[in-house]
Amino acid sequence: MSVLRSVIVGCGSYLPARIVTNDELAAQVDTSDQWITERTGIKMRHIAADNELTSDLAAAAAKAALAQAKLEAAAIDLIVVATATPDQTFPATATRVQEKLGLTRGVAFDVQAVCSGFIFALTVADNFLRLGQANRALVIGAETFSRILDWEDRGTCVLFGDGAGAVVLEARAGHGSTDDRGILVSRIHSDGRYHDLLYVDGGPSSTQTTGHVKMEGKEVFRHAVTNLAAVVGETLGAAGLKATDLDWIVPHQANKRILDATAKKLGLGADKVIVTVDHHANTSAASVPLALAEAVADGRIQVGQLVLLEAMGGGFTWGASLIRM
Ligand code: UT7
């Protein structure tokens, strides 16, 4: 049986030049390198320059992904940007990226699922490609989360960073087996009852301000481990595979302790988990594609390997995507 698969043919990333260490933060708020390291695993984060917008980060990551795929921007007919920190309330940041890539055809739009955004965007783009509604997609996770942090709230401001990651997806014929290259199965979920545990206290319709991140960290942590283990199991089960079949898991990078607890729940060794939270912190929708791009660039993730991406974020939203690279 011939089926269409969305194959990752290029990965790219972009990080702003400025690095902020835990010690630098400790000079501004009541925190310490020791607390941040022990509770989160974070040692540093990149912070965008004042004149750098989410679309700039996204376009830079997209260009890097196109270069790896050896494709011109003109080959792209779909751009999906996952972001919770758009340049403006409207238009979609994806249309700014489209313009920065010199594209005037195809379709570009944003997807908003906060830290799960990249998995949601990948799932949407995969559906477009498998239905024949597009042939090559740029899927980008990009954030300037530093702009929505309350820099006096030590419970949140130490956790996040800025950055962008991108993949180029290409529709290719497969056989319908788990040996096919491409996205094999994705599962995404949301549950709006948990709004109050993780949200931004602003927006055009409510306060007419941008607002700041508010989080009940402990509660989010508890739900994250449970939901992530469940959606990973669901995704693997739908493909008829087990956690031990995976070559790599690329988790959303919120907290090293969440990565460890989820891997333990799945019976996976630490040597199969891609970790970037120490040097990127939590970059929300950018964290999964940033980690993926890093592990592809340094040769850990190879063509033909089985990789699982997973994330959980505000909403709540959560999801996983199983990919034969
Ligand atoms: O990406 C979306 C998903 N987000 C997440 O997955 C985040 C999930 N949550 C977490 O990662 C963790 O809950 C945090 C890292 C946010 C917090 O770790 P925790 O072990 O749950 O700490 P806590 O919030 O219970 O706080 C423990 C103590 C408190 O002091 P008291 O009340 O025990 O005296 C906090 O006030 O640590 C204090 N604290 C800090 N101390 C120094 C909180 N933030 C800081 C800080 N520096 N930055």
Short mmCIF file of C-alpha atoms and ligand atoms in Angstrom, two decimals, residues 30-32 35-36 39-40 115 154-155 158-160 198 215 217-218 220-221 224 252 254-255 257-258 282 312-314, ligand 1:
data_model
loop_
_atom_site.label_atom_id
_atom_site.label_comp_id
_atom_site.label_asym_id
_atom_site.label_seq_id
_atom_site.Cartn_x
_atom_site.Cartn_y
_atom_site.Cartn_z
CA ASP A 30 16.75 36.58 45.08
CA THR A 31 18.05 33.33 43.59
CA SER A 32 21.29 31.39 43.21
CA TRP A 35 19.02 26.62 43.45
CA ILE A 36 18.46 26.93 39.68
CA ARG A 39 15.81 22.36 40.85
CA THR A 40 15.92 22.67 37.03
CA CYS A 115 5.32 24.80 24.98
CA ARG A 154 12.11 34.46 40.72
CA GLY A 155 9.65 31.54 40.40
CA VAL A 158 14.97 32.01 35.85
CA LEU A 159 13.30 29.24 33.85
CA PHE A 160 12.96 30.55 30.30
CA LEU A 198 0.01 28.23 33.63
CA MET A 215 2.82 29.46 36.86
CA GLY A 217 5.33 25.20 39.07
CA LYS A 218 4.80 22.22 41.37
CA VAL A 220 2.54 21.80 36.36
CA PHE A 221 5.45 19.48 37.14
CA ALA A 224 3.70 17.03 33.05
CA HIS A 252 10.37 19.55 25.66
CA ALA A 254 11.38 22.54 30.82
CA ASN A 255 13.22 20.93 33.70
CA ARG A 257 13.96 16.57 36.68
CA ILE A 258 10.89 16.22 34.39
CA ASN A 282 12.89 26.47 28.57
CA MET A 312 3.54 19.69 27.50
CA GLY A 313 2.52 23.28 28.07
CA GLY A 314 -0.08 25.88 29.01
O1 UT7 B 1 7.11 24.50 29.87
C1 UT7 B 1 5.84 24.39 30.40
C2 UT7 B 1 5.86 23.45 31.47
N1 UT7 B 1 6.52 24.02 32.64
C3 UT7 B 1 7.09 23.19 33.48
O2 UT7 B 1 7.12 22.03 33.18
C4 UT7 B 1 7.64 23.70 34.78
C5 UT7 B 1 7.31 22.70 35.83
N2 UT7 B 1 7.75 23.06 37.18
C6 UT7 B 1 9.05 23.11 37.55
O3 UT7 B 1 9.93 22.94 36.75
C7 UT7 B 1 9.33 23.31 39.03
O4 UT7 B 1 8.14 23.21 39.77
C8 UT7 B 1 10.01 24.66 39.33
C9 UT7 B 1 11.44 24.63 38.85
C10 UT7 B 1 9.25 25.79 38.67
C11 UT7 B 1 10.04 24.90 40.85
O5 UT7 B 1 10.67 23.82 41.51
P1 UT7 B 1 10.00 23.19 42.82
O6 UT7 B 1 10.90 22.16 43.31
O7 UT7 B 1 8.60 22.77 42.45
O8 UT7 B 1 10.03 24.40 43.82
P2 UT7 B 1 8.82 25.19 44.51
O9 UT7 B 1 8.07 26.00 43.52
O10 UT7 B 1 8.04 24.27 45.37
O11 UT7 B 1 9.62 26.17 45.45
C12 UT7 B 1 10.44 25.68 46.53
C13 UT7 B 1 11.07 26.85 47.25
C14 UT7 B 1 10.05 27.90 47.65
O12 UT7 B 1 10.47 28.42 48.90
P3 UT7 B 1 9.76 27.93 50.26
O13 UT7 B 1 8.31 28.27 50.08
O14 UT7 B 1 10.01 26.46 50.33
O15 UT7 B 1 10.47 28.74 51.29
C15 UT7 B 1 10.21 28.96 46.59
O16 UT7 B 1 9.85 30.25 47.06
O17 UT7 B 1 12.00 27.51 46.36
C16 UT7 B 1 11.67 28.91 46.31
N3 UT7 B 1 12.03 29.40 44.98
C17 UT7 B 1 13.27 29.85 44.68
N4 UT7 B 1 14.38 29.97 45.42
C18 UT7 B 1 15.48 30.45 44.80
C19 UT7 B 1 11.26 29.48 43.87
N5 UT7 B 1 11.98 29.97 42.85
C20 UT7 B 1 13.21 30.21 43.32
C21 UT7 B 1 14.41 30.70 42.73
N6 UT7 B 1 15.49 30.80 43.50
N7 UT7 B 1 14.47 31.08 41.43
#
